[in-house]
Structures are given as C-alpha cells and as structure tokens.
Coordinates of C-alpha atoms in Angstrom, one line a residue:
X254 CA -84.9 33.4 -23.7
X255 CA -83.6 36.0 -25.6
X256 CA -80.5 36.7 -22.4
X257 CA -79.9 33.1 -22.6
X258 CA -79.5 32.8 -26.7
X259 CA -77.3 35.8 -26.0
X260 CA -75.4 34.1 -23.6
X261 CA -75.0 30.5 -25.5
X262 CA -74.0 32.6 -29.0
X263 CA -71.0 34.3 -26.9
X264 CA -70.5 31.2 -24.7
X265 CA -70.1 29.4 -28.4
X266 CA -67.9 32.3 -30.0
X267 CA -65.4 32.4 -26.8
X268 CA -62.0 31.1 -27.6
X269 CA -61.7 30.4 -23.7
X270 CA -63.9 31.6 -20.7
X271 CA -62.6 31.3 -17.6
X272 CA -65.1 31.0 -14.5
X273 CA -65.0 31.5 -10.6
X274 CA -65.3 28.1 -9.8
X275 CA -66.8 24.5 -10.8
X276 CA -70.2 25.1 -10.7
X277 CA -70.3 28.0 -13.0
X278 CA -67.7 26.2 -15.3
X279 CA -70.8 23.3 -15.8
X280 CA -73.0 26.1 -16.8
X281 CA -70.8 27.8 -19.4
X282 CA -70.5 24.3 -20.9
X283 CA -74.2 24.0 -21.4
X284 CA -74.6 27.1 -23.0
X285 CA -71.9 25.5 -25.3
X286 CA -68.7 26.4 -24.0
X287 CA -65.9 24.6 -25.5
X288 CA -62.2 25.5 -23.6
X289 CA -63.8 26.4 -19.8
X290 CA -60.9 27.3 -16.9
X291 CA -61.6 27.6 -13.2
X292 CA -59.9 30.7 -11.7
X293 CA -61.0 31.6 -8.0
X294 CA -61.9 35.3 -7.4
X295 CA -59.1 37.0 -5.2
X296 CA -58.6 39.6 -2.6
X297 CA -56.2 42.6 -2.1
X298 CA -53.3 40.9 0.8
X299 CA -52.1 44.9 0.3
X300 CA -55.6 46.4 1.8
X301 CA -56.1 43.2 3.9
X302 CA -53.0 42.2 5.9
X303 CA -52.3 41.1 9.1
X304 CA -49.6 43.5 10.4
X305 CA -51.5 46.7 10.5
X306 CA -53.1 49.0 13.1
X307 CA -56.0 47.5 15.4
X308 CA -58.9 49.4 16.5
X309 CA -57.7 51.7 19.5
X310 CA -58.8 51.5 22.9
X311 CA -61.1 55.0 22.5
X312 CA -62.9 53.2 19.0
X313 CA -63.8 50.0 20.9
X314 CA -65.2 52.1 23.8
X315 CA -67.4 54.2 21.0
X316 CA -68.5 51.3 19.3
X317 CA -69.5 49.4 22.1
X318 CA -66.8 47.1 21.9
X319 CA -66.1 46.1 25.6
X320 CA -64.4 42.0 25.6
X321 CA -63.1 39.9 22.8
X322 CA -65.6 39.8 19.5
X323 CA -66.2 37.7 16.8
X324 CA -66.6 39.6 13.8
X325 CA -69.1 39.5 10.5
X326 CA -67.8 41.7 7.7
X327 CA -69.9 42.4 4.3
X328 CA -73.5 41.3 3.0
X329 CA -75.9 40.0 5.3
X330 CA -79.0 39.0 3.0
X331 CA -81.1 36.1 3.2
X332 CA -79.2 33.5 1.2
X333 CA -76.6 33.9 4.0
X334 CA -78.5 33.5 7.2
X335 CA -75.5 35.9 9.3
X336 CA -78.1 35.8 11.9
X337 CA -77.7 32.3 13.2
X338 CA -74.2 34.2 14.6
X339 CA -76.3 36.6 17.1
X340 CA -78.6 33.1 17.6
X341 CA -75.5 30.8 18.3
X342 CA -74.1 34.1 20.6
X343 CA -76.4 32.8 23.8
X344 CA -74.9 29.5 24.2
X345 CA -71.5 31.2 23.8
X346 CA -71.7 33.2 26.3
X347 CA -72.3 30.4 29.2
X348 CA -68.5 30.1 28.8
X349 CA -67.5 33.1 27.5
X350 CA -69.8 35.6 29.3
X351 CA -67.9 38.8 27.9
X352 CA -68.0 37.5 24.1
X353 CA -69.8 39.9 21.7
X354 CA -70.3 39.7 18.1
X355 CA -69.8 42.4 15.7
X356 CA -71.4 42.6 12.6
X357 CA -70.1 45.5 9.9
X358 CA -71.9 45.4 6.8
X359 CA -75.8 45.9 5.4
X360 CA -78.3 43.6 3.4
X361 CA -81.4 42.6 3.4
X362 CA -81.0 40.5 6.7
X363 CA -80.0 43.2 8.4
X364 CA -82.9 44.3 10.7
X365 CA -83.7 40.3 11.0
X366 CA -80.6 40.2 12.6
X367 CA -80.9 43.2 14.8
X368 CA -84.5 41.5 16.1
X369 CA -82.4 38.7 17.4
X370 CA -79.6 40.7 19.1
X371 CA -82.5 42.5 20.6
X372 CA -83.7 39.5 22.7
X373 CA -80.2 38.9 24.3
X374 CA -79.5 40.1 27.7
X375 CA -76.6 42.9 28.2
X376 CA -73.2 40.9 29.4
X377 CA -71.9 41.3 33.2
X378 CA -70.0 44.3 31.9
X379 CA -73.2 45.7 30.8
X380 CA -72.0 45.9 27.1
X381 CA -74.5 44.8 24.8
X382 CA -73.9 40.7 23.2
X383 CA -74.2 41.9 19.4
X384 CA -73.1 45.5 18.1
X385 CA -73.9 46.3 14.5
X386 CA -72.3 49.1 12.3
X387 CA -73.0 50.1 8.6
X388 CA -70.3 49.8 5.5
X389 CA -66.7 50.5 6.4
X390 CA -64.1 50.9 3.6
X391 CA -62.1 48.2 2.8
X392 CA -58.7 50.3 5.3
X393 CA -61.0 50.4 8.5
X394 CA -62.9 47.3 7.9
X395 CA -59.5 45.4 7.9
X396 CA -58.5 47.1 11.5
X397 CA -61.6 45.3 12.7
X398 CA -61.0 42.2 11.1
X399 CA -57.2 42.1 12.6
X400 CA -58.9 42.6 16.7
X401 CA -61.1 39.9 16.2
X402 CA -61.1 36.4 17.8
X403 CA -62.5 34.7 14.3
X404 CA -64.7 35.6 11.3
X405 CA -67.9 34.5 10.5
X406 CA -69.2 33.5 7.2
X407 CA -72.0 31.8 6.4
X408 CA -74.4 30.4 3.4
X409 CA -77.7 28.7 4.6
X410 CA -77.8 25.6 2.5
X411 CA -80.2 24.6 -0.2
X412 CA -80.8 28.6 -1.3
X413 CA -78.9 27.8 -4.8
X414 CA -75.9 29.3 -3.3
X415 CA -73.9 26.2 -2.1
X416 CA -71.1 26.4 -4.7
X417 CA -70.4 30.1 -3.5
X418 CA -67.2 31.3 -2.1
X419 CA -67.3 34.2 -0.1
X420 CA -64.7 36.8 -0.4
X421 CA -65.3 38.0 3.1
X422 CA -63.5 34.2 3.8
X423 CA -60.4 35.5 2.1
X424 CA -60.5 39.2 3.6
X425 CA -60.4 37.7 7.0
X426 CA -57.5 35.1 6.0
X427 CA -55.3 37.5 4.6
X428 CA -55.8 39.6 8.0
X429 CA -54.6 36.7 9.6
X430 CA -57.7 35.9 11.4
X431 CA -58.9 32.6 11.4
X432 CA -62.6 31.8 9.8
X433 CA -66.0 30.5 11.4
X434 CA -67.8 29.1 8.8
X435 CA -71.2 27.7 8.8
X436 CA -72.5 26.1 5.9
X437 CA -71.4 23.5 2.8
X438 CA -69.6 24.1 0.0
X439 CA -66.2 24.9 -1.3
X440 CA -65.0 26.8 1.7
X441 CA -65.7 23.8 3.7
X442 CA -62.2 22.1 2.1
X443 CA -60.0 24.6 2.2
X444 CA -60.8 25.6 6.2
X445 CA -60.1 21.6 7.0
X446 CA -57.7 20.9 4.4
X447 CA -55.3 23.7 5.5
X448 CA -56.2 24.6 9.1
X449 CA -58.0 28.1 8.4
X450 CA -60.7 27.5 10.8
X451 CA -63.5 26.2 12.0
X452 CA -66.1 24.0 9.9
X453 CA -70.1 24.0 11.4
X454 CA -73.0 22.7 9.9
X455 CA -75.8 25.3 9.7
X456 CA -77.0 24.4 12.6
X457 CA -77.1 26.8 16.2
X458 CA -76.0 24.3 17.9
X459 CA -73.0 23.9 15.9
X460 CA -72.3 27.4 15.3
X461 CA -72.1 27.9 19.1
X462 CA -69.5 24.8 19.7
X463 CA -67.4 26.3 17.1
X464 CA -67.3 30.0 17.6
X465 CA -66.7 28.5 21.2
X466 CA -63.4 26.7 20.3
X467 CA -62.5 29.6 18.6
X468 CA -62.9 32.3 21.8
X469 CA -61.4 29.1 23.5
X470 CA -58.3 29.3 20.9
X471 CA -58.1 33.2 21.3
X472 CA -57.4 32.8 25.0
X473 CA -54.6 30.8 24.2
X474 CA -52.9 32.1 21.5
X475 CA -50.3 34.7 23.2
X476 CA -50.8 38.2 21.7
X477 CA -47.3 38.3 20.6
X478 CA -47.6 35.1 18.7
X479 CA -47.7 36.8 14.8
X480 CA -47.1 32.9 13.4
X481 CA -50.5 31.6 12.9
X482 CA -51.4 35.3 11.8
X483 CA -48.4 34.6 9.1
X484 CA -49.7 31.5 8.3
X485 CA -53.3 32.8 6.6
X486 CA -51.9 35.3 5.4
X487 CA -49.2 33.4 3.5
X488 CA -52.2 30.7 2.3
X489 CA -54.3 33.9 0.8
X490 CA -51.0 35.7 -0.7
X491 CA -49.7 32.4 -2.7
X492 CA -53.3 30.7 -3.3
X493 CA -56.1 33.4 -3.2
X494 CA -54.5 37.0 -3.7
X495 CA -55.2 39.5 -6.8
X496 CA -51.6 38.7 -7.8
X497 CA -52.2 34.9 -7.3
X498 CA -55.7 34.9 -9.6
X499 CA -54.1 37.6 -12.2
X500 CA -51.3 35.6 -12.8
X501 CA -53.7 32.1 -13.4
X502 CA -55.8 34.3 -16.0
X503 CA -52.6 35.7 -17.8
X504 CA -51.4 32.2 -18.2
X505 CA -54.6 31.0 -19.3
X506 CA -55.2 33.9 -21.8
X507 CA -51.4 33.5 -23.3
X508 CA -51.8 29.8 -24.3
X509 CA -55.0 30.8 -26.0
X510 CA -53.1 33.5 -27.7
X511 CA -50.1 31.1 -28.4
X512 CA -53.0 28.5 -29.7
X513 CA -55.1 30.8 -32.1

C-alpha cells in the first residue's frame, strides 16, 4: 500500500510521464496520471549493426558451431519459455539435419533448457543440436547475432507478460537478422506489418514450421545479398533506435516545458 500511495502521489504530481508502451500507459492513468505518452524502449544501431565482423571459422569450431544456427540472445527465465526453441529443434532437423540452435544468455530457465537439449541426438556431423554459452557483451554478442539464420524470441502467453516487447527483438533487427517470434503481443504487428520475420503461436508445432521457413529462407538468400540485412536495420534505425526513442521523449518533454 504504502509503494502504491507513493506511486499514485507522483503519478498525480507528474506534469507528463511517458511509458514503454500501452499497457503501462493504462496503469499510470489509474494511479491518476493525467498527460500519459507512449515511447518504445530503443536499442544502440551503433553496437548492433549489420555490417560488422561475423564469428570466424576457428570461434564456430570452439563453440561447437558446425552448420547454420538459429540464435537466442539474453534472458531465458520462465515467463519466456526459450526452451520450446531446443523442443521445436527435433522436428527441424527432419529437413534441416545440420541446423543447431544457439542460445547466449542466463536465467532462471536455463538448466530447464539444457535438460531438453540433452535428450536430442548429436547431428550427422556429430555436432551437438543445441550449444549454450553464458553472457557475452553487447560487441561479441552482435557478431553472433549477424551469422545467424534468424532470432528467437519468445513470451509464453498468459504469464502477465503479453504486452512486453523484448529488446532482444530489436538487437537482432538492427543486426539485420530477421526475428522468430513465438508468442502474442506487440511484436506480433510489427514482424507481419513490416516483414521482420516470422510469427508462431506458442505452440512446438508452430515454432518448428517457422524456424523451418526461416533455415528454408537462409538457403536462399545469397550471402552477398546485404538488402534485406539493410532493410531491418533501416526499420530499427528510423523506428526503434536510441536516437529514434530520444528524440520522441525530447519532443514530448519540450511541449510540456512550452505548456507549463
């Protein structure tokens, strides 16, 4: 009680208060917020980029790293449910035998997920289906995201985390890699509105046919082909970058100012 009154009395006070995204807008206006703004977190397109180096030859070898991957970057906790990615990986793999997925990150899901990659059998390479590494920084993190196939990004639905927006989504955009994303929400338009991806209900099933027709999409796409690489990029830069959201506060905070 006493967090909340504090909340509502500066909720009340605020001039202006500017929130990540609809859902949290609704409950600054019930603790009495009067002048509420949507702003949508951003990401660093300097860190995250898609014309930088790649993992090298040597790195993928140490890693484990053998044929194309499918990468999870960031928080793996239970809200998320990343492991329906190393669940989905078996059905995969009838068509794309050599696919692994590689997860980078920690969370409370994290030896969950290691259970399931346990169960899957080695590919014809004998590399294993699923490789898992700890926290990267942001630099070496990107290199990964950039030799990947897709992203994958998740929220298991019904947790009281279905308004979220992960940033992982954006880090993987902005490296011009395209995003798997299984779940509902707000991600869910702006993967089909603007061709960033690939939309799955949270479902194995699902997850499998679209991580699928992403490998599928992979094979296709020419190596020298930088467009579609351009393309995310460009979407995060004008839409979703630091500069982007920065700019959408300042205007926001300068009419209050202009207003008081």
């Amino acid at each position: 009680r006493v967090v909340r009154a504090a909340e509502s009395y500066a909720m009340r006070g605020a001039r202006c208060v500017i929130a990540i995204n609809e859902e949290v807008a609704e409950r600054a206006r019930a603790l009495g917020a009067r002048n509420v703004v949507v702003v949508p977190n951003g990401i660093d397109t300097d860190v995250f980029e898609p014309t930088g180096e790649l993992p090298s030859d040597e790195e993928r070898a140490e890693l484990g790293i053998t044929g194309p991957y499918l990468i999870y970057a960031g928080t793996a906790s239970e809200w998320q449910g990343a492991d329906i990615f190393a669940s989905a990986l078996e059905q995969v793999r009838r068509t794309h035998p050599t696919a692994q997925v590689l997860y980078i990150g920690q969370g409370s899901d994290w030896q969950k997920i290691a259970q399931v990659a346990s169960a899957l059998p080695p590919g014809p390479d004998g590399a294993p289906a699923v490789v898992m590494h700890g926290l990267m920084d942001a630099s070496d993190a990107a290199r990964w995201q950039r030799g990947a196939a897709a992203s994958l990004v998740s929220i298991r639905p019904g947790q009281g985390y279905d308004f979220a927006y992960p940033t992982k989504v954006l880090a993987a955009l902005a490296c011009g890699v395209p995003v798997v994303y299984a779940g509902v929400g707000p991600v869910v338009e702006d993967l089909t509105a603007h061709d960033l991806g690939w939309v799955a209900d949270y479902t194995e099933d699902d997850v499998a046919r679209a991580m699928t027709r992403a490998l599928d999409e992979a094979d296709q796409t020419a190596a020298q082909d930088s467009s579609r690489a351009h393309r995310l990029h460009a979407w995060v830069r004008d839409h979703r970058s630091l500069r982007a959201t920065g700019e959408a506060v300042a205007r926001h905070l300068r009419t209050v100012v202009r207003g008081a």
